[in-house]
Short mmCIF file of C-alpha atoms in Angstrom, two decimals:
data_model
loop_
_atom_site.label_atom_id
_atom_site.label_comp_id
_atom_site.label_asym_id
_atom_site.label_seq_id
_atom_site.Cartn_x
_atom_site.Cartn_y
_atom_site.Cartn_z
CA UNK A 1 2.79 -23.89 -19.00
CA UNK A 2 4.17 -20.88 -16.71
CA UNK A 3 5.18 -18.53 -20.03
CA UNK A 4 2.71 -16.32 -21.52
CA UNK A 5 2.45 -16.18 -24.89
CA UNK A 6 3.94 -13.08 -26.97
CA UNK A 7 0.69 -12.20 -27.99
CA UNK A 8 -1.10 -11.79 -24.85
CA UNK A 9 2.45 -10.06 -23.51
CA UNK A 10 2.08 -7.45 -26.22
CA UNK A 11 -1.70 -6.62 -25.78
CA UNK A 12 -0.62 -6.24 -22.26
CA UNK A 13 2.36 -4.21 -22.90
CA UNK A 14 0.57 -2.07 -24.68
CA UNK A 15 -2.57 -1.60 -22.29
CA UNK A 16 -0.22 -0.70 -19.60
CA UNK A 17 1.21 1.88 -22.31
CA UNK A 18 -2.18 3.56 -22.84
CA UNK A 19 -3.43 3.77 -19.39
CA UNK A 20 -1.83 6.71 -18.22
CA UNK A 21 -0.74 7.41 -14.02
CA UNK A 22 -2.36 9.69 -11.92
CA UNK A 23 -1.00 11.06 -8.25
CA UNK A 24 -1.73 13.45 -6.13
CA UNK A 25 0.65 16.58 -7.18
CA UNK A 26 3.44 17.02 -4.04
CA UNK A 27 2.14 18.69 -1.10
CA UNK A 28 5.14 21.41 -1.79
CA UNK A 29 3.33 22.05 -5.27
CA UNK A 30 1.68 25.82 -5.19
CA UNK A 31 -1.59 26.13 -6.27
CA UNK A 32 -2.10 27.49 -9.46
CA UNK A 33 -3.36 31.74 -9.84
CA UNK A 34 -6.62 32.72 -9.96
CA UNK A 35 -7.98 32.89 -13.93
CA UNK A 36 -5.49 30.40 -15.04
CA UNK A 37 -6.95 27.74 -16.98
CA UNK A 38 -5.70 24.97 -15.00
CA UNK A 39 -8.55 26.30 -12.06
CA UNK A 40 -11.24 25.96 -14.97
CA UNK A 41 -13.40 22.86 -15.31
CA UNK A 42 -13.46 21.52 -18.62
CA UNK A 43 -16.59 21.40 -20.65
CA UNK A 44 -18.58 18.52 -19.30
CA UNK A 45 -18.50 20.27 -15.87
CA UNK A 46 -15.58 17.85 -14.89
CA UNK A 47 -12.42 18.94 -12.62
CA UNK A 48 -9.16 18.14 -14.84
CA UNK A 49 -6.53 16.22 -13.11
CA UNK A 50 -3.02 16.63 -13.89
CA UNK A 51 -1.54 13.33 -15.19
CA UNK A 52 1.56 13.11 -13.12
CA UNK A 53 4.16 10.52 -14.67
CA UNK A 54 5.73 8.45 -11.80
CA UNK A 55 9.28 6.68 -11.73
CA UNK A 56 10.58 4.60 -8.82
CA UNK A 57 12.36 1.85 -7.98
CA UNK A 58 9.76 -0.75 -9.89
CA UNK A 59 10.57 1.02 -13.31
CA UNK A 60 7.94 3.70 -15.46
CA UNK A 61 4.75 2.85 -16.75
CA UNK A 62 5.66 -0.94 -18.69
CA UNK A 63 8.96 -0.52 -18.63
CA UNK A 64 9.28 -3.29 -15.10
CA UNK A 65 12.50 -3.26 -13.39
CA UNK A 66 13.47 -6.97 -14.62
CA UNK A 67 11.95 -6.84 -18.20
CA UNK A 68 13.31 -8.27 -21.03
CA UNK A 69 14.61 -6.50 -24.01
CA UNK A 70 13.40 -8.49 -26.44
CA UNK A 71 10.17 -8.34 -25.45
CA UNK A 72 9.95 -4.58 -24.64
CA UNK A 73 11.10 -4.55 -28.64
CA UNK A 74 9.00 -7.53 -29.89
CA UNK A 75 6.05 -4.93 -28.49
CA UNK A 76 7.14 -1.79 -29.95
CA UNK A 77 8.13 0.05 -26.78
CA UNK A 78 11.65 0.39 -27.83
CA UNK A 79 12.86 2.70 -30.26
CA UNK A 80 16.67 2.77 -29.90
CA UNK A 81 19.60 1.19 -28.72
CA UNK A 82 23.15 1.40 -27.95
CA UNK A 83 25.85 -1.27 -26.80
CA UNK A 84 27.56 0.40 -23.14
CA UNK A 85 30.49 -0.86 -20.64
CA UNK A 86 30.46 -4.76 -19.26
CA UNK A 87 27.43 -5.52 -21.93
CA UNK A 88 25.07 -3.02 -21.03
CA UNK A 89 22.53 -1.74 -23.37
CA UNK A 90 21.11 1.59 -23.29
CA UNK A 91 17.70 1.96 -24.93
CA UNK A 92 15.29 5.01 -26.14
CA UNK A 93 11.69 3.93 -25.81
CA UNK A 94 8.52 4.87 -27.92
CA UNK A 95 4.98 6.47 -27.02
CA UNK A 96 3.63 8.63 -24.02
CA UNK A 97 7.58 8.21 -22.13
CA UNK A 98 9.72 9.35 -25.47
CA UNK A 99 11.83 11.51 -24.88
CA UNK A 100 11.48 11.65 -21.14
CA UNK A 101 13.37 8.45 -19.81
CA UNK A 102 16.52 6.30 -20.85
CA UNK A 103 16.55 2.73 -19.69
CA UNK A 104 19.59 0.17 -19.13
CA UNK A 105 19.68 -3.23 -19.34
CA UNK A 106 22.24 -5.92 -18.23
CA UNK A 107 22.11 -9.39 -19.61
CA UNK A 108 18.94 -8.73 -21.41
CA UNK A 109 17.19 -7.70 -18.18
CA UNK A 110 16.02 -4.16 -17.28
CA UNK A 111 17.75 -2.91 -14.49
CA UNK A 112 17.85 1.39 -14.55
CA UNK A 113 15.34 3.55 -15.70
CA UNK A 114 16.46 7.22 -15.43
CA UNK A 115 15.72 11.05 -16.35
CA UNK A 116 16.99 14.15 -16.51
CA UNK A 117 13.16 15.64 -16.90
CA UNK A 118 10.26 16.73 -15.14
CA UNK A 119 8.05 15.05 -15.27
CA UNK A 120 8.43 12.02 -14.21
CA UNK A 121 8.90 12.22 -10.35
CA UNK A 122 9.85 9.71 -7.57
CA UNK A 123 6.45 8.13 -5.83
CA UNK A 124 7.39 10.81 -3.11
CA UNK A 125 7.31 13.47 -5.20
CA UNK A 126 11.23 14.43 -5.74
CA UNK A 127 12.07 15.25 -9.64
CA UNK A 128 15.47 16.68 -11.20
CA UNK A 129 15.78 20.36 -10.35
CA UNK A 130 15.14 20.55 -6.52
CA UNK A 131 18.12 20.91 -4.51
CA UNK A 132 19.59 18.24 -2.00
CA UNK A 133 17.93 19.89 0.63
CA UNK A 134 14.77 19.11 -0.89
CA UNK A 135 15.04 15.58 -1.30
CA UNK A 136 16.08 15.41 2.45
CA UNK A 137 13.10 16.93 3.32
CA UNK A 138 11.17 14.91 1.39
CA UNK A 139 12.97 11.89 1.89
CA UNK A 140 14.39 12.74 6.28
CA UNK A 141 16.14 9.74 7.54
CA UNK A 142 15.23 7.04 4.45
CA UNK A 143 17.79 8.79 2.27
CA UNK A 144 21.55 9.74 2.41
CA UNK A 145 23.60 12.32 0.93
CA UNK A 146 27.04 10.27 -0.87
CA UNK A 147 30.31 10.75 -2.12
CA UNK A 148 31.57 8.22 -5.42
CA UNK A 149 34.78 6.73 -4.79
CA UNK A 150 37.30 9.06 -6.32
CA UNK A 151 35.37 12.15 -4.16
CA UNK A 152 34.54 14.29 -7.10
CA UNK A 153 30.56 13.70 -7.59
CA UNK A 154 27.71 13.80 -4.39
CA UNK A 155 24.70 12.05 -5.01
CA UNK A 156 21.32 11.87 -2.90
CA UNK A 157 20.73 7.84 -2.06
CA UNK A 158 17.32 6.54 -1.21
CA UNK A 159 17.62 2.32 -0.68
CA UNK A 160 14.48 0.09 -1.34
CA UNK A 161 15.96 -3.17 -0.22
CA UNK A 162 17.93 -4.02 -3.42
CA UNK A 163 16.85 -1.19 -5.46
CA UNK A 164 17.67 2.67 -5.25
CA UNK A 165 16.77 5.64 -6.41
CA UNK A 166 19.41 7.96 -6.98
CA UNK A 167 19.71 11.93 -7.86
CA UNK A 168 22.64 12.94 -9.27
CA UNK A 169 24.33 16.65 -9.04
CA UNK A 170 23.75 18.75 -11.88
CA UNK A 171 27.22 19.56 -13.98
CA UNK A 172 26.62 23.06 -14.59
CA UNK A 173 24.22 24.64 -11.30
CA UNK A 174 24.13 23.11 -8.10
CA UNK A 175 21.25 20.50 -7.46
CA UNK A 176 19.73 17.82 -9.49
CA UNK A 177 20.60 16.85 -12.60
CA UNK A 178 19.55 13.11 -13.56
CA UNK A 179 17.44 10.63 -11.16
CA UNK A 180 17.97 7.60 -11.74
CA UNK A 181 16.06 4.02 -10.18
CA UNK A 182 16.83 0.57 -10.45
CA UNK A 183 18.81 -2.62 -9.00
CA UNK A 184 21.32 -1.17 -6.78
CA UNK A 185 23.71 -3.14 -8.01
CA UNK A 186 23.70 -1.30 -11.15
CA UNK A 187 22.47 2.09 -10.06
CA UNK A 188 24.53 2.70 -7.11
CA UNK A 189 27.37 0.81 -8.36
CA UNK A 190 27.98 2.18 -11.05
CA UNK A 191 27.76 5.63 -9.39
CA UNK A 192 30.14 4.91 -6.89
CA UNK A 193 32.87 2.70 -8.66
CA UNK A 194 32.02 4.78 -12.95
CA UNK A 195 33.65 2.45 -15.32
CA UNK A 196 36.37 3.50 -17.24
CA UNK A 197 35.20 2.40 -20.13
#
């Protein structure tokens, strides 16, 4: 029997939920001033480090590029959801990532997870705010600067084989606005070609 059972799904669901990501902050990050409390060691003489909440082309914490909506629901990690274009579903999640991502799915399947907050960041370090030139120098030759089809939106492109990560422009100030990561054939798709509907 290759399908786990729904209980052993949810207890893992919600162990991946609780255990929270850690990274190194970006080696752009400035170091905090002297006398702030972030350069104090808590009380049990033990360095605090900065829980930095990651998002990339695999998905965020349990929500797995490729995971199904009804059990992401079934184990309480989804709180809303909302019928989109083609039968896409949008959907708000519960816990530690409320608030702070949206996810899409397609057939049932997860297949974007996106932002327009910091945190989370890419694995590299990029997060909504910095400026194209940023992400290039993060990013140099693995990412590209595009147009969409009808030429009135730029996004920065980084391709993972079939997935992407994607930053969008900001509407109102110039630089990032909303990353975005998923199947490419949703992500950058549907930057390229929007839907009209």
């Amino acid at each position: 029997m290759n399908r786990l059972s729904s209980t052993v799904l949810t207890g893992l669901l919600a162990l991946a939920a609780a255990v929270p990501v850690t990274v190194a902050a970006p080696a752009s990050a400035a170091a905090p001033a002297a006398g702030t409390t972030a350069d104090r060691a808590p009380m049990g003489g033990r360095p605090t480090v900065a829980a930095v909440e990651v998002l990339g082309v695999r998905g965020a914490g349990p929500y797995r590029i490729g995971a199904r909506l009804d059990r992401l629901t079934a184990a309480g990690l989804i709180d809303w959801t909302a019928p989109g274009c083609a039968g896409v579903v949008h959907a708000g999640v519960t816990g530690a990532w409320a608030g702070k991502i949206i996810l899409a799915f397609r057939d049932g399947r997860l297949v974007s997870v996106g932002t327009a907050t910091v945190p989370p960041r890419s694995p590299a370090g990029a997060s909504v705010g910095m400026s194209f030139a940023d992400l290039e120098r993060i990013y140099g030759r693995r990412g590209a600067l595009i147009r969409n089809d009808a030429g009135d939106a730029e996004a920065y492109l980084v391709r993972f084989g079939s997935r992407v990560e994607l930053f969008t422009s900001h509407p109102i100030r110039s630089g990032v606005g909303y990353y975005e990561a998923g199947m490419a054939s949703y992500v950058e798709s549907g930057f390229r070609h929007r839907p009209s509907c």
